[in-house]
């Protein structure tokens, strides 16, 4: 029997085919024209960097702005000719050189900073980002999630009749998936585990430029670096050819939001301190998965939220607003997973419920799955399994009529650890103490209470 895998290590387990799932990384631009950027934008980035750094080495500019030396030298030659910058020091090699701003350059840089404080990686164009998302979407569609993958990640012992087939169909089709069931049934954990089925890597730009506005897209907290098993493939891809370092190779993103989600989070948010706009969660989740948890608890009504998302998701793009009434078409290409404790019929009308691609009810575990999960949680907690205590736990569930929900083993073992400290040990007495603290229960079986008093 396959045990239920509820471990949340944060790493995905890449398949051996990950070497073939590398995104088509753009080549390194050898000229300003090849970057797709206007010269004034790059002049502004360089000037602001030198204004806050003083004398700046060419290699430091490459690291901070993520532009090649050839592109930087092309723009710096222009800035020198315009008397905005000058060579402050030159070493023996052509690239061993430091630049600084002139008096006129400092005035210009100060004005740049007042308008926009962004000093970071040079952006890519919106057109380049759209093209990359489309290519990576096609690559993902070529990789159908197999039944073995689903069973290995979700655990066949947990899956109800046909559950793996429904989840697999949802992931393959790209249609939305709704997980519903009582609190504590493991919906949130299962939703996050679905992210482990997203194999391969994606290229994510640090930022995007639209007109004079910069939208920051890469988030190191959400766009995770390649897992150890993927790192060698990523290095080989980067070493085989010179690539555009404005893009970062990441695991396919899994963005998780809950009750804090509101209408403002679905729009571009201006970061006054950073001088740029922050991309909303559904954009950062492109080529990955967006999980909306605790559906029905958001300030935005569930029906309104779903209508807000479903039409853009169906057409693969969302219209986002910039100042002055400018609307931009941003790619919206991810697997949408919803999780709720509320019966779906209470959240949505029939028409809207039909638009959700697949629905899966997540309920109590079978006894065998619950035992397997409890043993697994013991291993993760570093506690030796005590079968007598585990049998007693099943008796407590039966005596009090509590369903075998997936959240209970972790909650109980965590409380045993809280009470015991570093010497935590699984016993009947420790389990009953944890049970009582979890449920505020006063109806322990009399025999158990007597054993504890003795």
XYZ file of C-alpha atoms in Angstrom:
454
model
C 0.000 0.000 0.000
C 1.309 3.434 -0.878
C 1.589 5.696 2.139
C 0.076 9.156 2.078
C 2.768 11.760 1.483
C 1.828 14.842 3.488
C 5.423 15.997 3.991
C 5.812 19.635 3.018
C 9.548 19.813 2.402
C 9.188 22.675 -0.089
C 11.117 20.761 -2.760
C 9.612 19.086 -5.755
C 10.909 15.761 -6.950
C 11.973 16.211 -10.582
C 11.606 13.302 -12.931
C 14.575 12.030 -14.960
C 13.136 13.865 -17.969
C 13.778 17.277 -16.416
C 16.812 17.678 -18.672
C 14.361 17.788 -21.586
C 12.075 20.312 -19.886
C 14.417 23.287 -20.074
C 12.762 26.485 -21.318
C 14.156 28.093 -24.475
C 16.386 30.683 -22.825
C 16.899 33.844 -24.881
C 20.454 34.493 -26.092
C 22.496 37.263 -24.530
C 21.892 40.595 -26.285
C 25.098 41.838 -27.853
C 23.802 45.340 -28.537
C 21.279 47.768 -27.131
C 18.984 47.123 -30.083
C 18.892 43.405 -29.263
C 17.666 44.118 -25.709
C 14.488 45.646 -27.114
C 14.947 48.597 -24.739
C 15.059 52.288 -25.521
C 18.387 53.985 -24.822
C 16.945 56.602 -22.420
C 15.739 53.817 -20.094
C 19.177 52.185 -19.891
C 20.847 55.597 -19.468
C 18.502 56.252 -16.557
C 19.257 52.902 -14.884
C 23.022 53.397 -15.185
C 22.876 56.999 -13.975
C 20.799 56.129 -10.910
C 23.117 53.253 -10.025
C 26.218 55.468 -10.232
C 24.468 58.223 -8.285
C 23.927 55.980 -5.251
C 27.176 53.981 -5.641
C 29.685 56.635 -6.634
C 32.556 55.245 -8.692
C 31.190 52.036 -10.179
C 33.097 49.206 -11.823
C 31.788 47.868 -15.111
C 31.452 44.361 -13.658
C 29.353 45.726 -10.769
C 26.974 47.328 -13.277
C 26.606 43.978 -15.047
C 25.749 42.249 -11.778
C 23.215 44.857 -10.670
C 21.574 45.729 -13.981
C 21.823 42.241 -15.549
C 23.058 43.630 -18.847
C 26.070 42.412 -20.797
C 29.301 44.387 -20.844
C 28.845 45.059 -24.568
C 25.452 46.683 -24.001
C 26.693 48.703 -21.019
C 29.759 49.981 -22.850
C 27.611 51.033 -25.798
C 25.392 53.144 -23.526
C 28.291 54.406 -21.386
C 30.111 55.625 -24.512
C 27.007 57.663 -25.299
C 26.874 59.030 -21.734
C 30.552 60.019 -21.885
C 29.993 61.741 -25.221
C 27.041 63.601 -23.701
C 29.229 64.557 -20.700
C 26.941 62.737 -18.266
C 29.638 60.273 -17.195
C 33.421 59.917 -17.291
C 36.045 57.239 -16.756
C 37.221 57.436 -13.140
C 39.863 54.700 -13.326
C 41.151 52.263 -15.919
C 43.083 49.039 -15.352
C 45.137 46.954 -17.744
C 42.219 45.239 -19.515
C 39.468 46.888 -21.514
C 36.781 45.777 -19.079
C 38.737 46.703 -15.944
C 37.319 50.201 -15.732
C 35.346 52.379 -13.304
C 32.918 55.124 -14.254
C 31.474 58.060 -12.359
C 28.906 60.766 -13.042
C 29.860 64.285 -14.004
C 28.212 67.266 -12.292
C 25.632 67.421 -15.080
C 25.129 63.668 -14.827
C 24.418 63.905 -11.102
C 21.737 66.521 -11.733
C 20.118 64.284 -14.343
C 20.346 61.236 -12.075
C 18.766 63.114 -9.186
C 15.827 64.031 -11.407
C 15.558 60.407 -12.567
C 15.384 59.197 -8.959
C 12.645 61.692 -8.090
C 10.543 60.322 -10.917
C 11.304 56.628 -10.299
C 13.459 55.153 -7.535
C 13.857 51.754 -9.240
C 17.483 50.615 -9.436
C 17.590 46.976 -10.362
C 17.706 44.478 -13.175
C 16.982 45.913 -16.583
C 13.478 44.846 -17.672
C 12.431 42.852 -20.706
C 9.682 44.003 -23.022
C 6.102 42.919 -22.525
C 6.195 41.349 -25.988
C 9.209 39.223 -25.028
C 7.458 38.101 -21.842
C 4.274 37.157 -23.689
C 6.275 35.080 -26.160
C 8.165 33.293 -23.375
C 4.979 32.434 -21.453
C 3.430 31.033 -24.646
C 6.482 28.860 -25.411
C 6.655 27.555 -21.852
C 2.924 26.852 -21.844
C 3.327 24.708 -24.931
C 6.237 22.861 -23.321
C 4.155 22.144 -20.201
C 1.288 20.758 -22.295
C 3.659 18.207 -23.794
C 4.134 16.662 -20.347
C 0.997 14.808 -19.303
C 0.846 13.921 -15.615
C 0.834 10.138 -15.349
C -1.043 7.972 -12.877
C 2.247 6.887 -11.289
C 3.172 10.538 -10.662
C -0.226 11.219 -9.105
C -0.094 8.160 -6.868
C 3.465 8.939 -5.764
C 2.621 12.516 -4.785
C -0.951 12.236 -3.514
C -0.837 8.685 -2.209
C -3.297 6.146 -3.515
C -4.352 5.290 0.056
C -5.837 8.769 0.464
C -7.499 9.058 -2.898
C -11.193 8.356 -3.032
C -12.784 6.549 -5.982
C -11.710 8.216 -9.212
C -9.938 11.083 -7.424
C -6.607 10.594 -9.176
C -8.313 10.492 -12.579
C -10.145 13.767 -11.914
C -7.020 15.535 -10.632
C -4.959 14.249 -13.557
C -7.568 15.402 -16.075
C -7.690 18.858 -14.470
C -3.911 19.279 -14.582
C -3.675 18.042 -18.165
C -6.539 20.190 -19.454
C -5.447 23.344 -17.635
C -9.018 23.814 -16.399
C -9.766 24.938 -12.856
C -10.016 22.483 -9.967
C -12.160 22.904 -6.822
C -11.280 20.990 -3.645
C -14.061 21.107 -1.055
C -14.656 19.426 2.270
C -14.717 19.990 6.027
C -12.015 21.970 7.862
C -8.994 19.823 8.639
C -9.544 17.347 5.798
C -6.224 18.258 4.179
C -7.421 20.344 1.228
C -4.711 22.986 1.601
C -1.976 20.378 1.896
C -3.315 18.476 -1.097
C -3.485 21.668 -3.154
C 0.150 22.429 -2.364
C 1.124 18.858 -3.163
C -0.349 19.276 -6.635
C 2.446 21.763 -7.218
C 4.897 18.883 -6.898
C 3.444 17.526 -10.136
C 4.653 20.584 -12.062
C 7.931 19.319 -13.443
C 10.618 21.211 -15.301
C 11.890 24.767 -15.059
C 10.651 28.118 -16.325
C 12.385 31.363 -17.211
C 11.033 34.366 -15.294
C 12.126 37.961 -15.995
C 13.204 40.178 -13.137
C 10.987 42.943 -14.485
C 8.917 44.077 -17.472
C 8.771 47.526 -19.038
C 5.618 49.122 -20.458
C 6.277 52.613 -21.745
C 8.157 54.296 -18.898
C 6.686 52.048 -16.198
C 8.527 49.054 -14.765
C 6.637 46.054 -13.388
C 8.623 43.825 -11.041
C 7.693 40.198 -11.614
C 10.398 37.964 -10.096
C 9.955 37.268 -6.385
C 12.662 35.082 -4.794
C 10.226 33.975 -2.094
C 7.831 32.566 -4.695
C 10.056 31.790 -7.678
C 12.224 29.078 -6.174
C 15.650 28.166 -7.595
C 16.103 24.801 -9.312
C 15.988 21.883 -6.876
C 19.299 20.040 -6.308
C 18.317 17.387 -8.868
C 17.596 20.133 -11.412
C 20.583 22.361 -10.683
C 23.038 20.442 -12.859
C 20.694 20.639 -15.872
C 20.260 24.370 -15.280
C 24.033 24.915 -15.067
C 24.633 22.942 -18.240
C 22.029 24.965 -20.106
C 23.604 28.236 -18.958
C 27.118 27.050 -19.800
C 26.232 25.752 -23.253
C 25.399 29.194 -24.531
C 25.510 32.763 -23.427
C 22.029 33.634 -22.199
C 20.123 36.801 -21.378
C 20.699 37.231 -17.639
C 17.584 39.400 -17.291
C 15.780 36.037 -16.997
C 15.981 33.668 -14.004
C 15.605 29.890 -14.211
C 13.122 28.769 -11.539
C 10.937 25.876 -10.565
C 7.457 26.301 -11.953
C 5.820 28.680 -9.463
C 3.145 27.632 -6.991
C 1.539 30.803 -5.598
C -0.691 30.329 -2.545
C -3.118 33.001 -1.332
C -5.876 32.753 1.252
C -8.427 34.880 3.040
C -6.193 37.957 2.667
C -6.912 38.107 -1.081
C -8.892 41.186 -2.119
C -9.603 43.105 -5.302
C -6.523 45.298 -4.836
C -4.224 42.269 -4.895
C -5.473 41.334 -8.367
C -4.296 44.661 -9.805
C -0.868 46.202 -10.349
C 0.299 47.683 -7.055
C 2.598 50.697 -7.066
C 5.584 50.372 -4.750
C 6.480 53.957 -3.893
C 9.736 53.057 -2.154
C 10.896 50.829 -4.991
C 9.655 53.117 -7.735
C 7.960 50.359 -9.708
C 4.784 48.274 -9.883
C 4.432 44.844 -8.300
C 2.817 42.134 -10.409
C -0.315 40.528 -8.883
C -0.259 36.880 -7.713
C -1.999 35.448 -10.777
C 0.658 36.981 -13.032
C 3.542 35.754 -10.860
C 1.977 32.283 -11.092
C 2.226 32.172 -14.902
C 3.406 28.779 -16.227
C 2.729 27.386 -12.770
C -0.159 27.105 -10.334
C -2.331 29.601 -8.458
C -3.942 28.238 -5.290
C -6.780 30.255 -3.736
C -7.376 28.817 -0.284
C -10.188 29.492 2.197
C -12.481 30.434 -0.670
C -15.501 32.250 0.712
C -13.586 34.041 3.465
C -12.134 36.795 1.282
C -13.431 40.350 1.478
C -14.252 39.913 -2.179
C -17.285 37.638 -2.563
C -16.574 34.165 -3.922
C -18.832 34.657 -6.969
C -17.310 38.034 -7.773
C -13.778 36.671 -7.314
C -14.394 33.728 -9.582
C -15.996 35.875 -12.277
C -12.991 38.205 -12.011
C -10.643 35.298 -12.740
C -12.470 32.872 -15.009
C -12.878 34.970 -18.144
C -9.238 36.182 -18.262
C -8.058 32.635 -17.512
C -10.155 31.271 -20.374
C -8.699 33.746 -22.873
C -5.157 33.474 -21.472
C -4.697 37.170 -20.681
C -5.802 39.782 -18.181
C -6.251 43.510 -18.684
C -4.312 45.441 -16.040
C -4.421 49.208 -15.569
C -1.603 51.739 -15.404
C -1.862 55.481 -14.672
C -3.554 57.613 -17.291
C -6.075 54.924 -18.171
C -3.495 52.763 -19.974
C -4.596 49.127 -20.193
C -2.071 46.375 -20.846
C -2.734 42.772 -21.797
C -0.742 40.574 -19.421
C -0.481 36.783 -19.885
C -2.637 34.752 -17.500
C -1.623 31.134 -17.960
C -1.652 28.915 -14.892
C -3.448 26.032 -13.251
C -6.118 27.456 -10.931
C -6.816 25.390 -7.792
C -9.547 26.488 -5.370
C -10.068 25.125 -1.851
C -13.048 25.770 0.416
C -14.768 24.524 3.573
C -18.122 25.799 2.331
C -20.417 23.531 0.269
C -19.993 24.663 -3.372
C -23.726 25.145 -3.818
C -23.678 27.795 -1.091
C -20.834 29.712 -2.730
C -21.823 29.714 -6.415
C -24.935 29.686 -8.506
C -25.398 26.749 -10.869
C -24.114 28.612 -13.927
C -20.879 29.670 -12.262
C -20.356 26.256 -10.695
C -20.501 24.704 -14.170
C -17.639 26.948 -15.270
C -15.303 25.382 -12.718
C -13.649 22.598 -14.631
C -13.405 19.832 -12.034
C -14.637 19.331 -8.463
C -13.168 16.943 -5.896
C -14.617 16.305 -2.447
C -11.929 15.807 0.200
C -13.318 14.082 3.263
C -12.172 11.886 6.146
C -9.455 9.314 5.552
C -9.907 5.572 5.587
C -8.492 3.965 8.722
C -5.558 2.435 6.825
C -4.640 5.817 5.325
C -4.971 7.525 8.697
C -2.634 4.975 10.300
C -0.125 5.414 7.459
C -0.282 9.180 7.789
C 0.201 9.049 11.562
C 3.268 6.802 11.180
C 4.692 9.155 8.588
C 4.147 12.165 10.839
C 5.922 10.331 13.657
C 8.956 9.813 11.432
C 8.978 13.481 10.457
C 8.692 14.516 14.117
C 11.488 12.150 15.140
C 9.209 10.128 17.440
C 9.246 6.355 17.643
C 5.883 4.920 16.672
C 3.933 3.298 19.503
C 1.285 1.025 18.001
C -0.549 0.860 21.341
C -0.879 4.654 21.335
C -1.973 4.649 17.700
C -4.653 2.046 18.409
C -5.804 4.148 21.359
C -6.047 7.198 19.095
C -8.423 5.311 16.797
C -10.498 4.382 19.842
C -10.687 8.053 20.867
C -11.928 8.970 17.408
C -14.601 6.293 17.611
C -15.653 7.115 21.178
C -16.130 10.810 20.428
C -17.376 10.408 16.868
C -14.602 12.525 15.397
C -13.825 11.865 11.708
C -10.335 10.745 10.684
C -9.216 14.070 9.215
C -5.757 14.528 7.743
C -4.835 17.499 9.940
C -5.155 15.647 13.266
C -1.929 13.571 13.304
C 0.311 16.587 12.784
C -1.651 18.690 15.277
C -1.512 16.013 17.976
C 2.184 15.250 17.560
C 3.031 18.959 17.596
C 1.241 19.299 20.939
C 3.058 16.298 22.350
C 6.271 18.084 21.414
C 5.061 21.335 23.009
C 4.295 19.633 26.319
C 7.440 17.504 26.446
C 10.052 19.820 24.934
C 13.108 18.207 23.354
C 12.431 14.744 24.876
C 9.054 14.213 23.260
C 7.842 10.608 23.267
C 4.652 9.090 21.957
C 2.682 7.389 24.735
C -0.991 6.861 25.523
C -0.824 9.458 28.284
C 0.941 12.027 26.065
C -1.551 11.422 23.290
C -4.531 11.939 25.616
C -3.027 15.174 26.938
C -2.592 16.423 23.369
C -6.104 15.281 22.420
C -7.649 17.122 25.363
C -5.774 20.335 24.529
C -6.795 20.122 20.877
C -10.498 19.504 21.432
C -10.998 20.889 24.977
C -12.510 17.493 25.640
C -13.759 16.490 29.072
C -15.149 13.122 28.071
C -12.029 10.945 28.142
C -12.831 7.263 28.690
C -12.803 6.559 32.429
C -10.243 3.774 32.138
C -7.790 6.094 30.451
C -8.191 8.735 33.162
C -7.610 6.163 35.851
C -4.445 4.980 34.112
C -3.143 8.548 34.035
C -3.919 9.169 37.717
C -2.205 5.908 38.672
